[in-house]
Coordinates of C-alpha atoms and ligand atoms in Angstrom, one line a residue:
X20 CA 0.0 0.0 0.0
X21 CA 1.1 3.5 -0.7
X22 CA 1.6 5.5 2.3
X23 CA 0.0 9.0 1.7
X24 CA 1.8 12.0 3.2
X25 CA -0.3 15.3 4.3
X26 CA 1.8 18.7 4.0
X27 CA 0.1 22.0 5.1
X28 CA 1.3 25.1 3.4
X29 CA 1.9 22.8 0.8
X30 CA 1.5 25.5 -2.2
X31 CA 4.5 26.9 -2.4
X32 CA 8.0 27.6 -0.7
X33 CA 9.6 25.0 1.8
X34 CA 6.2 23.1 1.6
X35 CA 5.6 22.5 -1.7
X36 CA 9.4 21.0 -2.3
X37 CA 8.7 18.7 1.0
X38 CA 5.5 17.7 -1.5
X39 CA 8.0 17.4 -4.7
X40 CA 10.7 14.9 -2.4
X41 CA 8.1 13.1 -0.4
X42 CA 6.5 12.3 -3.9
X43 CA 9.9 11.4 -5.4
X44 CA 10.2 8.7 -2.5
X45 CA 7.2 7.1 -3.8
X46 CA 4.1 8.1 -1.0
X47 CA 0.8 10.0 -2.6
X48 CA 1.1 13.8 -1.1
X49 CA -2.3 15.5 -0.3
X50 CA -0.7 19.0 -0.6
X51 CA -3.1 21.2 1.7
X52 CA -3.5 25.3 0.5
X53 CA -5.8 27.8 2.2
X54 CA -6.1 28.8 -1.5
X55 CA -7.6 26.0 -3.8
X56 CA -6.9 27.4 -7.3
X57 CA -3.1 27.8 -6.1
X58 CA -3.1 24.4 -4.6
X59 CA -4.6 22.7 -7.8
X60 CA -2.0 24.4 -9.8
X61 CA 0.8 23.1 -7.5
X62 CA -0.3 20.0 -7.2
X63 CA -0.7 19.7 -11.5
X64 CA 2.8 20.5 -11.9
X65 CA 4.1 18.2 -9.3
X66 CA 1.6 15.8 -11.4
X67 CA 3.1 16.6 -14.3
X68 CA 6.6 15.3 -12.7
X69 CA 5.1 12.4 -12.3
X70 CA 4.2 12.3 -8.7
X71 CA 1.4 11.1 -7.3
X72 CA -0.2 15.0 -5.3
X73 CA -4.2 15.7 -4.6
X74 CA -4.6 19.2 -3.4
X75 CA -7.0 19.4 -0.8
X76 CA -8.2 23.2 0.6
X77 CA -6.3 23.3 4.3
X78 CA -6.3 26.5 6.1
X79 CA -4.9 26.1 9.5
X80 CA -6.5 28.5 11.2
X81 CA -9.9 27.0 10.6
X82 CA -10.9 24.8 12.4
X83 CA -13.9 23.4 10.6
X84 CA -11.3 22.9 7.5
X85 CA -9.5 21.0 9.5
X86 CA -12.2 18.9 10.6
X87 CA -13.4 18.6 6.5
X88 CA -10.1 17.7 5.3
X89 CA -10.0 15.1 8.4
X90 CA -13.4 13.7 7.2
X91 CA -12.4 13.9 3.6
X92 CA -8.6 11.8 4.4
X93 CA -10.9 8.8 6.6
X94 CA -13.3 8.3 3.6
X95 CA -10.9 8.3 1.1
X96 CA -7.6 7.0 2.2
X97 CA -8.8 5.0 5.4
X98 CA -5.5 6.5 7.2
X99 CA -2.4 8.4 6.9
X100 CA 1.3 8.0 7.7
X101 CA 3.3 11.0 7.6
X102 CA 1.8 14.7 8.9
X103 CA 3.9 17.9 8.0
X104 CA 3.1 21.0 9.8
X105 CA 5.1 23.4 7.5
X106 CA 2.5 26.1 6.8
X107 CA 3.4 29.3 8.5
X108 CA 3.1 33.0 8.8
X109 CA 6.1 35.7 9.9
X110 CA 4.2 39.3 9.6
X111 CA 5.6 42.5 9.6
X112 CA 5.7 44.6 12.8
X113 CA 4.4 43.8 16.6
X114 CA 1.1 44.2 18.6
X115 CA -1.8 42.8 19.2
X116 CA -3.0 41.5 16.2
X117 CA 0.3 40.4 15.0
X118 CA 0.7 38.6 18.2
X119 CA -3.0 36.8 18.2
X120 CA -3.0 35.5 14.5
X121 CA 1.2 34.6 14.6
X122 CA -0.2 32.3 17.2
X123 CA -3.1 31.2 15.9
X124 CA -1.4 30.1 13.0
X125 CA 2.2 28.9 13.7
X126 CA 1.3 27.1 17.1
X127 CA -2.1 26.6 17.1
X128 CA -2.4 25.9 13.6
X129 CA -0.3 22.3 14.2
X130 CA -1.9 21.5 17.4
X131 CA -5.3 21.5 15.1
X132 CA -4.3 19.8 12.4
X133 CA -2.1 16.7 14.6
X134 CA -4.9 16.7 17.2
X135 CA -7.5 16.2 14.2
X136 CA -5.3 13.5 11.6
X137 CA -3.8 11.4 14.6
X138 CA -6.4 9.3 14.9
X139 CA -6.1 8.7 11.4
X140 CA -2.3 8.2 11.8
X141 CA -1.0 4.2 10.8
X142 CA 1.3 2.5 12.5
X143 CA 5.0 3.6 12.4
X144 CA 3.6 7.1 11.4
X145 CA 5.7 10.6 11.5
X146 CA 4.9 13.8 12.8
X147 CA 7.0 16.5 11.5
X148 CA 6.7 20.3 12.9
X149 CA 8.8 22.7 10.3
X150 CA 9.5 25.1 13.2
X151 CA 13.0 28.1 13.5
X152 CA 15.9 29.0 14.7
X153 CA 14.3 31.8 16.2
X154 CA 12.1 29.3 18.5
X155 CA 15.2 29.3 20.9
X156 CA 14.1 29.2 24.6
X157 CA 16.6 31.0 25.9
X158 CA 15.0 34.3 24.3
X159 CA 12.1 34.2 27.1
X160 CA 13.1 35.0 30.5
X161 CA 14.4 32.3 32.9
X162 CA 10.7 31.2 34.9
X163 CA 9.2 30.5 31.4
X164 CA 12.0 28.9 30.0
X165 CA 11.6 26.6 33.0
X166 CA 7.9 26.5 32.8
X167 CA 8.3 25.5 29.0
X168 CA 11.0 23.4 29.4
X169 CA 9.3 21.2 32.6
X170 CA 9.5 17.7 31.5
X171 CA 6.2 16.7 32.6
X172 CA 4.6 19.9 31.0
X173 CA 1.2 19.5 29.3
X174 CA -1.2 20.2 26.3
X175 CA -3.1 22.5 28.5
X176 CA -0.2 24.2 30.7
X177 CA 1.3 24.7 27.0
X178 CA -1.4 26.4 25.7
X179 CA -2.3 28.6 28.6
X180 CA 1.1 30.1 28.3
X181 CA 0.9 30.8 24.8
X182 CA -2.6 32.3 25.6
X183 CA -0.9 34.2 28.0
X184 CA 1.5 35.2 25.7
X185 CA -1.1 37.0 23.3
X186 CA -2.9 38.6 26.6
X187 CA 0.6 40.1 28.1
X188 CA 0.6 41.8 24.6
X189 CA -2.9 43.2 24.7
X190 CA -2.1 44.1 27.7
X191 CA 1.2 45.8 27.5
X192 CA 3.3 43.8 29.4
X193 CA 4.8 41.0 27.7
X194 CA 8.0 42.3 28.1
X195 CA 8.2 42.5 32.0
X196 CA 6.5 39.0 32.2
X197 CA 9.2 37.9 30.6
X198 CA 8.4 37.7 26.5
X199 CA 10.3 39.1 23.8
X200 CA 9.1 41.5 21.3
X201 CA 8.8 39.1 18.4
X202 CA 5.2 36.9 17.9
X203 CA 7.5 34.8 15.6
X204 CA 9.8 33.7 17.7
X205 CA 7.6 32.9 21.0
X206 CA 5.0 30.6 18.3
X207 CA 7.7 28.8 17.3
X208 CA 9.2 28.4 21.1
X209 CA 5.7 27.1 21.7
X210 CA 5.6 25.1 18.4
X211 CA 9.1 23.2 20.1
X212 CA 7.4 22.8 23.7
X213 CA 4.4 21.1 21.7
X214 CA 6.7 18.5 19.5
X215 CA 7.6 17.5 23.0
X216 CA 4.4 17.3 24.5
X217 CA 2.6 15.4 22.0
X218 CA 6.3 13.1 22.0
X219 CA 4.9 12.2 25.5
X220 CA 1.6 11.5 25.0
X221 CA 2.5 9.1 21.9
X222 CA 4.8 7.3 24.4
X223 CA 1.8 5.1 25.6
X224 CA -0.1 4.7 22.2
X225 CA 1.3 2.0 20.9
X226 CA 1.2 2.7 17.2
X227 CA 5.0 3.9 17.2
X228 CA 4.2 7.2 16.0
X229 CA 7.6 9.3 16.1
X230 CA 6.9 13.7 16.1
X231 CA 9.9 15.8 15.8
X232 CA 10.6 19.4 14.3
X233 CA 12.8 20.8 12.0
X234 CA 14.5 23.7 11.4
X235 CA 14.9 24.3 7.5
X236 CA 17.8 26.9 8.2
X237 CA 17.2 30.3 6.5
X238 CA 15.7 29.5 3.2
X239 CA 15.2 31.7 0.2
X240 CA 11.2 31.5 -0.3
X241 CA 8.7 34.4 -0.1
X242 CA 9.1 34.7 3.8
X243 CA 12.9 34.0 3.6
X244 CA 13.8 36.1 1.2
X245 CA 15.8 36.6 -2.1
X246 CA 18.9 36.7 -0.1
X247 CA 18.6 33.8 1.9
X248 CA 21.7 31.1 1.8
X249 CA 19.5 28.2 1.3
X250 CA 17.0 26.7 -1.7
X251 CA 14.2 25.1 -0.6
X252 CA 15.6 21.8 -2.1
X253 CA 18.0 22.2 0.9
X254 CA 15.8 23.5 3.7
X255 CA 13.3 20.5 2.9
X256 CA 15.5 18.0 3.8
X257 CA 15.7 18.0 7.1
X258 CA 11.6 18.0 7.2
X259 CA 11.5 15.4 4.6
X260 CA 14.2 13.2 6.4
X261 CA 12.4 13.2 9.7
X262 CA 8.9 12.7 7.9
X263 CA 11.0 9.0 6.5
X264 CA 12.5 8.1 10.1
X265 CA 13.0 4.3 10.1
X266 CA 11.9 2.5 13.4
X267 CA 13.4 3.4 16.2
X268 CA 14.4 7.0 15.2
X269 CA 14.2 9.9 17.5
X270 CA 10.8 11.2 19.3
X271 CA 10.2 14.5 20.6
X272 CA 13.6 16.6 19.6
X273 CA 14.3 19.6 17.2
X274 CA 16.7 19.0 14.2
X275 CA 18.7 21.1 12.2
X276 CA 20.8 19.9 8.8
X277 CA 19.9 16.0 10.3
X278 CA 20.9 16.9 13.7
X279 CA 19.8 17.8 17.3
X280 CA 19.5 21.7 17.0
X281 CA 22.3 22.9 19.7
X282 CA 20.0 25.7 21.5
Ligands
LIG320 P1 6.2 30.9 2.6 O1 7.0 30.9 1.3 O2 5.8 32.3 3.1 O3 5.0 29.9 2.5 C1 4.2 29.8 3.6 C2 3.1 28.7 3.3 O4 2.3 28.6 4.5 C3 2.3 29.1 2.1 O5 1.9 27.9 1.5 C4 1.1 29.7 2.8 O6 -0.1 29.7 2.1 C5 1.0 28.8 4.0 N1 0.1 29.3 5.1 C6 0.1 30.5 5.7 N2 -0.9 30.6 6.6 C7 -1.7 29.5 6.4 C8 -2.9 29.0 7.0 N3 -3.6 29.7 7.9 N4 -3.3 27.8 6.6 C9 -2.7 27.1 5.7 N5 -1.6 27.5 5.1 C10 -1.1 28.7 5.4 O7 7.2 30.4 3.8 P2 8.3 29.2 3.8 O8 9.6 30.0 3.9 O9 8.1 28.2 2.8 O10 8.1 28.7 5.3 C11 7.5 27.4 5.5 C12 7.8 27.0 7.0 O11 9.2 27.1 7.2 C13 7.1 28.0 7.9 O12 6.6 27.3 9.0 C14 8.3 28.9 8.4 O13 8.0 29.5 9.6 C15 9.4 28.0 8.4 N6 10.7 28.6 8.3 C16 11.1 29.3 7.1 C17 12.4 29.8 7.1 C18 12.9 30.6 5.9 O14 14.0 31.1 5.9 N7 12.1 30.6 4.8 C19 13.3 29.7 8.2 C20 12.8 29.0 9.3 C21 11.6 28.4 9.3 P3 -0.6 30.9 1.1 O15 0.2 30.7 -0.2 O16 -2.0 30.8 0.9 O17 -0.2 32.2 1.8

């Protein structure tokens, strides 16, 4: 049986080359795009390669989509084995709104879309979060780097503090609770915490589901840039290699270049 590989954000950038190399390696890629004329078209000229891609509409941030590409997945494909967070947002400036939808979509936008397709998830299945550089811990102050970094921390502690996160900034005072100024940054730190937390509740499911992140380094795509070192060809590998992990592999840890990031 083919295994069939879900990638959000999947239209263009880092996420549609994760589609192009997961397709190369033989699994059929529903490539998810808030946008379905956009998705169509990337998924015809991966088709075109010869790769076996189904757009399907995915907009993180929306819940019921979620739910309908869940439903959609289960009547169609009976199950899944590989899920790839990738789709992501960095806006310009910092306040409020920057701060509630940066969240919304970069670290609550994954916990959607795992928490819907895991019980879809085969055997031996992979979780991948495509997460930063910039999601280093040590750019919050010391309590919440311990409160994000307790081992037994859990889905709801997590996502109280990133709640809290978006209320400190309504509220003028992220920065004396301990936040930095960038929305980025702290979804991302919360998009790390969550690899691990949902690392630890897979420990006693018994399907041998592995969930990591990724760091694609600084890739040159719309959000990275023209002068960014990397192509996307190199920033999906990473992604791509942990969305292959053979049994026994790593759970719960962020890579970088095939590696345990170092921060
Ligand atoms: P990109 O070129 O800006 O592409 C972002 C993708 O995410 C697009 O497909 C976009 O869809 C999609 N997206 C945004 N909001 C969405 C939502 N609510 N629902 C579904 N899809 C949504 O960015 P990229 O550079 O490929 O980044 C991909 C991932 O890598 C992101 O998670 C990013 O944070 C991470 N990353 C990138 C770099 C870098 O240097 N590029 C470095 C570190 C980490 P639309 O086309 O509809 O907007």
């Amino acid at each position: 049986m083919r295994r069939v590989a879900v990638v959000s954000g999947g239209n263009r950038g880092i996420g549609l080359e994760i589609c192009r190399q997961l397709g190369r390696r033989g699994l059929h890629v529903v490539l998810g795009s808030r946008d379905e004329v956009r998705g169509s078209a990337a998924a015809a000229a991966l088709a075109e390669q010869g790769l076996s891609v189904e757009p399907r509409r995915l907009d993180v941030s929306d819940e019921r989509s979620v739910e309908e590409l869940a439903r959609t997945l289960a009547a169609e494909h009976g199950g899944i084995d590989v899920v790839v967070n990738n789709a992501g947002i960095a806006m310009q400036g910092f306040d409020a709104e920057v701060a509630r939808n940066t969240i919304d979509v970069n670290f609550f936008g994954p916990l959607r879309l795992t928490s819907e397709l895991l019980p879809l998830v085969r055997p031996e299945g992979r979780i991948v979060m495509v997460t930063s550089g910039l999601g280093d811990r040590r750019s919050v102050s010391k309590p919440l780097q311990a409160q994000l970094g307790k081992a037994d921390l859990t889905r709801d502690e997590l996502v109280q503090l990133m709640r809290k996160f978006v209320s400190d900034v309504s509220a003028g005072r992220h920065t004396a609770e301990g936040w930095p100024s960038s929305a980025y940054a702290v979804s991302k730190i919360g998009l790390n915490a969550l690899t691990g937390v949902l690392a630890r509740e897979l420990a006693g499911d018994g399907r041998e589901i592995l969930c990591n992140a990724a760091c694609p380094g600084w890739v040159r795509t719309d959000m990275g840039g023209a002068h960014a070192p990397r192509s996307a060809e190199e920033g999906a590998e990473t992604p791509v290699w942990l969305a292959l992990l053979p049994s026994g592999g790593p759970q719960g840890g962020v890579f970088r270049d095939k590696a345990p990031a170092r921060w």
